[in-house]
Short mmCIF file of C-alpha atoms in Angstrom, two decimals:
data_model
loop_
_atom_site.label_atom_id
_atom_site.label_comp_id
_atom_site.label_asym_id
_atom_site.label_seq_id
_atom_site.Cartn_x
_atom_site.Cartn_y
_atom_site.Cartn_z
CA MET A 1 87.79 -35.54 -92.62
CA GLU A 2 84.01 -35.46 -92.73
CA GLY A 3 82.29 -38.81 -92.62
CA THR A 4 85.36 -40.69 -91.41
CA PRO A 5 84.32 -43.27 -88.81
CA ILE A 6 85.99 -42.98 -85.42
CA LYS A 7 87.16 -46.19 -83.79
CA ASN A 8 88.12 -46.94 -80.21
CA ILE A 9 91.24 -48.49 -78.68
CA GLU A 10 89.56 -51.89 -78.54
CA TYR A 11 89.02 -51.80 -82.32
CA VAL A 12 92.66 -50.84 -83.00
CA ILE A 13 93.90 -53.70 -80.78
CA GLN A 14 91.77 -56.22 -82.69
CA SER A 15 93.01 -54.80 -85.98
CA THR A 16 96.63 -55.05 -84.84
CA LEU A 17 96.21 -58.65 -83.69
CA ASN A 18 94.79 -59.58 -87.09
CA ARG A 19 97.85 -58.12 -88.80
CA VAL A 20 100.43 -59.90 -86.65
CA LYS A 21 98.34 -63.08 -86.24
CA GLY A 22 98.36 -62.63 -82.49
CA GLN A 23 96.27 -64.40 -79.87
CA THR A 24 93.20 -62.97 -78.12
CA ALA A 25 94.85 -63.76 -74.79
CA GLU A 26 97.21 -60.85 -75.50
CA ILE A 27 94.41 -58.28 -75.69
CA PRO A 28 94.66 -57.01 -72.06
CA ARG A 29 98.42 -56.43 -72.37
CA LEU A 30 98.12 -54.73 -75.75
CA GLU A 31 95.30 -52.55 -74.46
CA GLN A 32 97.59 -51.40 -71.66
CA ILE A 33 100.33 -50.56 -74.18
CA ALA A 34 97.81 -48.55 -76.23
CA ILE A 35 96.43 -46.77 -73.16
CA GLU A 36 99.93 -45.80 -72.05
CA TRP A 37 100.68 -44.49 -75.55
CA MET A 38 97.50 -42.41 -75.59
CA SER A 39 98.15 -41.10 -72.09
CA GLU A 40 101.88 -40.43 -72.30
CA VAL A 41 102.64 -39.70 -75.95
CA VAL A 42 99.51 -38.23 -77.49
CA ARG A 43 97.77 -36.72 -74.46
CA GLY A 44 97.36 -32.96 -74.72
CA THR A 45 97.40 -32.80 -78.53
CA THR A 46 93.68 -33.45 -78.79
CA SER A 47 90.78 -34.68 -76.68
CA PHE A 48 89.78 -38.32 -76.60
CA PRO A 49 86.13 -38.78 -75.66
CA CYS A 50 84.70 -42.23 -75.12
CA LEU A 51 81.40 -43.96 -74.46
CA LYS A 52 80.70 -45.18 -70.94
CA VAL A 53 77.82 -46.80 -69.06
CA LEU A 54 76.68 -45.77 -65.58
CA HIS A 55 74.48 -47.85 -63.26
CA SER A 56 72.80 -45.74 -60.60
CA ALA A 57 69.54 -45.30 -58.69
CA VAL A 58 66.93 -42.57 -58.49
CA ASN A 59 67.10 -40.90 -55.08
CA SER A 60 64.19 -39.86 -52.86
CA VAL A 61 63.71 -36.54 -54.68
CA GLY A 62 63.74 -38.16 -58.12
CA GLN A 63 67.29 -37.25 -59.09
CA VAL A 64 70.31 -39.12 -60.43
CA PRO A 65 73.66 -37.30 -60.25
CA LEU A 66 75.47 -37.06 -63.57
CA PRO A 67 79.08 -38.32 -63.68
CA SER A 68 81.76 -35.62 -63.61
CA ASP A 69 82.98 -36.52 -67.12
CA PHE A 70 79.48 -36.34 -68.67
CA LEU A 71 79.11 -34.59 -72.05
CA ARG A 72 75.78 -35.91 -73.35
CA TYR A 73 73.82 -39.13 -73.18
CA THR A 74 73.15 -41.67 -75.91
CA LYS A 75 70.80 -44.11 -74.15
CA ILE A 76 68.89 -44.19 -70.88
CA ALA A 77 66.75 -46.92 -69.33
CA ILE A 78 65.03 -47.57 -66.03
CA ASP A 79 64.48 -50.83 -64.18
CA TYR A 80 60.76 -51.23 -63.56
CA GLY A 81 59.20 -54.52 -62.57
CA GLY A 82 62.47 -56.39 -63.04
CA ARG A 83 62.89 -55.29 -66.65
CA LEU A 84 64.87 -52.46 -68.19
CA TRP A 85 62.76 -50.01 -70.17
CA ALA A 86 64.32 -47.64 -72.67
CA LEU A 87 63.23 -44.02 -72.29
CA GLY A 88 62.81 -41.46 -75.05
CA PHE A 89 65.71 -39.29 -76.21
CA ASP A 90 63.96 -35.93 -76.57
CA ASN A 91 66.33 -33.24 -75.30
CA ASN A 92 63.57 -30.63 -75.60
CA ILE A 93 61.41 -32.25 -72.90
CA SER A 94 61.27 -30.00 -69.87
CA ILE A 95 59.32 -31.46 -66.96
CA PRO A 96 58.78 -29.30 -63.85
CA THR A 97 60.31 -30.92 -60.77
CA THR A 98 56.95 -30.63 -58.94
CA MET A 99 54.93 -32.45 -61.60
CA GLU A 100 52.97 -35.44 -60.29
CA ILE A 101 51.95 -38.44 -62.38
CA SER A 102 50.31 -41.76 -61.70
CA SER A 103 52.47 -44.32 -59.94
CA GLU A 104 50.97 -47.10 -62.06
CA LEU A 105 52.68 -48.50 -65.12
CA SER A 106 50.39 -48.08 -68.13
CA ASN A 107 49.98 -50.51 -71.00
CA THR A 108 53.07 -52.56 -70.23
CA ASN A 109 51.35 -55.69 -71.52
CA GLU A 110 50.98 -54.01 -74.89
CA SER A 111 54.68 -53.29 -75.23
CA ASN A 112 56.87 -55.55 -77.31
CA PRO A 113 60.03 -56.63 -75.47
CA SER A 114 61.58 -57.73 -78.75
CA THR A 115 61.99 -54.07 -79.71
CA GLY A 116 64.33 -51.79 -77.85
CA VAL A 117 68.01 -50.93 -77.58
CA PHE A 118 71.25 -52.62 -76.56
CA PHE A 119 73.76 -50.86 -74.38
CA MET A 120 77.42 -51.14 -75.30
CA ASP A 121 79.32 -53.95 -73.62
CA HIS A 122 80.72 -52.79 -70.28
CA SER A 123 81.61 -53.80 -66.74
CA TRP A 124 80.07 -52.46 -63.56
CA ASN A 125 81.05 -53.39 -60.00
CA GLY A 126 83.05 -56.36 -61.25
CA ARG A 127 80.26 -57.75 -63.42
CA TYR A 128 80.51 -57.85 -67.21
CA PHE A 129 77.47 -56.92 -69.32
CA PRO A 130 78.10 -58.03 -72.93
CA ALA A 131 74.64 -57.13 -74.29
CA LEU A 132 72.38 -55.33 -71.83
CA PHE A 133 68.94 -54.95 -73.43
CA ALA A 134 66.25 -52.37 -72.65
CA ALA A 135 62.75 -52.98 -74.00
CA GLY A 136 61.06 -50.20 -75.91
CA GLY A 137 57.49 -49.12 -76.47
CA GLY A 138 54.46 -48.80 -74.20
CA PHE A 139 56.24 -47.33 -71.18
CA ASN A 140 55.06 -43.92 -70.02
CA GLN A 141 56.00 -43.98 -66.36
CA ALA A 142 59.30 -42.13 -66.01
CA TYR A 143 59.40 -38.71 -67.62
CA TYR A 144 62.70 -36.98 -67.11
CA ARG A 145 64.93 -34.09 -68.08
CA ILE A 146 68.69 -33.64 -68.10
CA ASP A 147 69.92 -30.70 -66.03
CA PRO A 148 73.57 -30.20 -67.10
CA THR A 149 73.92 -26.98 -65.11
CA ASN A 150 73.14 -28.65 -61.79
CA THR A 151 74.56 -31.97 -63.06
CA PHE A 152 71.67 -34.33 -62.44
CA ILE A 153 68.81 -36.11 -64.19
CA GLN A 154 65.41 -35.13 -62.81
CA PHE A 155 62.66 -37.75 -62.92
CA THR A 156 59.00 -37.22 -62.21
CA SER A 157 57.55 -38.97 -59.18
CA GLY A 158 56.89 -42.68 -58.91
CA VAL A 159 60.34 -44.10 -59.61
CA ALA A 160 62.31 -43.29 -56.45
CA ASN A 161 64.94 -45.96 -55.68
CA ASN A 162 64.57 -47.51 -59.12
CA LYS A 163 67.76 -48.45 -60.90
CA ILE A 164 68.74 -46.57 -64.05
CA VAL A 165 71.32 -47.35 -66.71
CA LEU A 166 72.85 -44.45 -68.60
CA GLU A 167 75.08 -44.70 -71.66
CA TYR A 168 76.88 -41.41 -72.22
CA LEU A 169 79.68 -39.65 -74.04
CA SER A 170 82.55 -38.97 -71.65
CA THR A 171 85.04 -36.12 -71.84
CA GLY A 172 87.76 -38.75 -71.78
CA ALA A 173 89.15 -37.64 -68.44
CA ASP A 174 90.57 -41.13 -68.19
CA VAL A 175 91.82 -43.32 -71.05
CA ASN A 176 90.42 -46.84 -71.39
CA ALA A 177 89.67 -49.46 -74.03
CA GLN A 178 86.54 -47.56 -75.10
CA THR A 179 88.39 -44.27 -75.64
CA LEU A 180 87.78 -43.03 -79.17
CA VAL A 181 90.80 -42.78 -81.46
CA PRO A 182 90.77 -40.02 -84.13
CA HIS A 183 91.22 -41.45 -87.62
CA TYR A 184 94.69 -39.94 -88.02
CA TYR A 185 95.95 -41.77 -84.91
CA ILE A 186 94.66 -45.23 -85.81
CA GLU A 187 97.64 -46.17 -87.99
CA PRO A 188 100.27 -44.71 -85.58
CA MET A 189 98.73 -46.68 -82.71
CA ARG A 190 98.84 -49.90 -84.73
CA ASN A 191 102.43 -49.22 -85.74
CA TYR A 192 103.47 -48.39 -82.20
CA ILE A 193 102.07 -51.65 -80.84
CA ILE A 194 103.75 -53.70 -83.58
CA TRP A 195 107.02 -51.88 -82.90
CA GLN A 196 106.78 -52.68 -79.19
CA LEU A 197 106.08 -56.33 -79.94
CA ALA A 198 109.09 -56.48 -82.25
CA GLU A 199 111.24 -54.69 -79.69
CA PHE A 200 110.43 -56.83 -76.66
CA GLU A 201 109.37 -60.14 -78.20
CA PRO A 202 111.65 -60.64 -81.25
CA GLN A 203 111.34 -64.43 -81.12
CA LYS A 204 107.57 -64.32 -81.24
CA TYR A 205 107.36 -61.41 -83.67
CA PRO A 206 110.44 -61.69 -85.93
CA VAL A 207 110.31 -58.33 -87.67
CA ASN A 208 113.01 -55.67 -87.78
CA SER A 209 112.35 -53.41 -84.81
CA GLN A 210 114.31 -50.51 -86.34
CA ASN A 211 112.14 -50.64 -89.46
CA ARG A 212 109.03 -50.77 -87.29
CA GLU A 213 110.23 -47.74 -85.31
CA ARG A 214 110.78 -45.84 -88.57
CA ILE A 215 107.34 -46.82 -89.87
CA TYR A 216 105.78 -45.70 -86.59
CA THR A 217 107.63 -42.34 -86.64
CA GLU A 218 106.61 -41.67 -90.22
CA SER A 219 102.97 -42.43 -89.45
CA MET A 220 103.12 -40.02 -86.50
CA ALA A 221 104.45 -37.34 -88.84
CA GLU A 222 101.55 -37.99 -91.20
CA ALA A 223 99.13 -37.78 -88.27
CA GLY A 224 100.59 -34.41 -87.35
CA MET A 225 100.06 -33.18 -90.90
CA ALA A 226 96.48 -34.45 -90.89
CA GLN A 227 95.74 -32.26 -87.87
CA GLY A 228 96.77 -29.10 -89.67
CA ASN A 229 99.98 -28.23 -87.82
CA THR A 230 102.05 -25.09 -88.37
CA ILE A 231 104.65 -25.03 -91.16
CA ASP A 232 107.48 -25.26 -88.61
CA GLU A 233 105.90 -28.34 -87.05
CA LEU A 234 105.43 -29.88 -90.49
CA LEU A 235 109.08 -29.32 -91.37
CA ASP A 236 110.20 -30.79 -88.05
CA ALA A 237 107.99 -33.83 -88.64
CA PHE A 238 109.25 -34.23 -92.22
CA TYR A 239 112.90 -34.24 -91.28
CA SER A 240 112.54 -36.30 -88.11
CA ALA A 241 110.45 -39.06 -89.70
CA PRO A 242 113.13 -40.55 -92.00
CA GLY A 243 115.85 -39.91 -89.44
CA LEU A 244 117.31 -36.88 -91.25
CA LYS A 245 119.04 -34.07 -89.41
CA LEU A 246 118.98 -30.40 -90.25
CA ARG A 247 122.44 -28.87 -90.65
#
C-alpha cells in the first residue's frame, strides 16, 4: 500500500495502552510481549528493519567500522570541540583515502547552533539520549564517504579519535522496540497484546479472552491476505479465522 506510514513496536504499544486505558508503567512488559510475538510468530514471513543509533570513534586511519546489520544511514554527526556537528548526506561524495585537508575548523563562529538535526531517542552504554542534537551549517572539517563493500566509513584526515554518532537503518537482525511494523501487522499486534492481557489478567482487563483470541486470529488472516498470499493460504486463513473446519 503506497504511502502507508510504517510504525514501530513502540508506537503500537502506546496505541494499545490508549485503547485499554493502561498505565505507562506497563510499557516494558508489553514491549516484551510484542517482541516475542514478532520473533516467534511472525518472524520469517517478512523482514522487519528498524532505526538504530551507533556511537563510535574515528580510528587512527580515519575509519569507523559499520555495524553488521547496517543497510543505509539517515544521519551522521561528529563531535568536534565538545559539540556534535551534523555532516552532509550526499551519497555521491567520493573522497580519496589519501586526501589531506586543513586540521583547523573553519567558520564555526558563523554557524548557527539553533539549526541542525535531532537523532532518534536511544540508549547507549546504559545512558539514555532522549533528544541528541547535532548543529548544522558552517562545518567543513570532516569529509567522508561510506564504503559498504569494506564495511566502514572513511573520513579525511584531522578527525582521528573524534566521536561520531550514526543513525542508520538496520536489517532487523534483532527485534526491539524500534523495529518497524508493516501496516498489515499493526492491528494483529494490538489484538494479540489485548488478548494476552485478557488471558492472564482478567481482573484488570475484564474482556472475554475467547472473543479477543478470535478477533486476533481474524486480523492475522486479514494480514495474510494483505501480503498477497497464495489461494490455498487464503482459503486456510478464511476457514481458520472464524474457527470453521473443512470436512
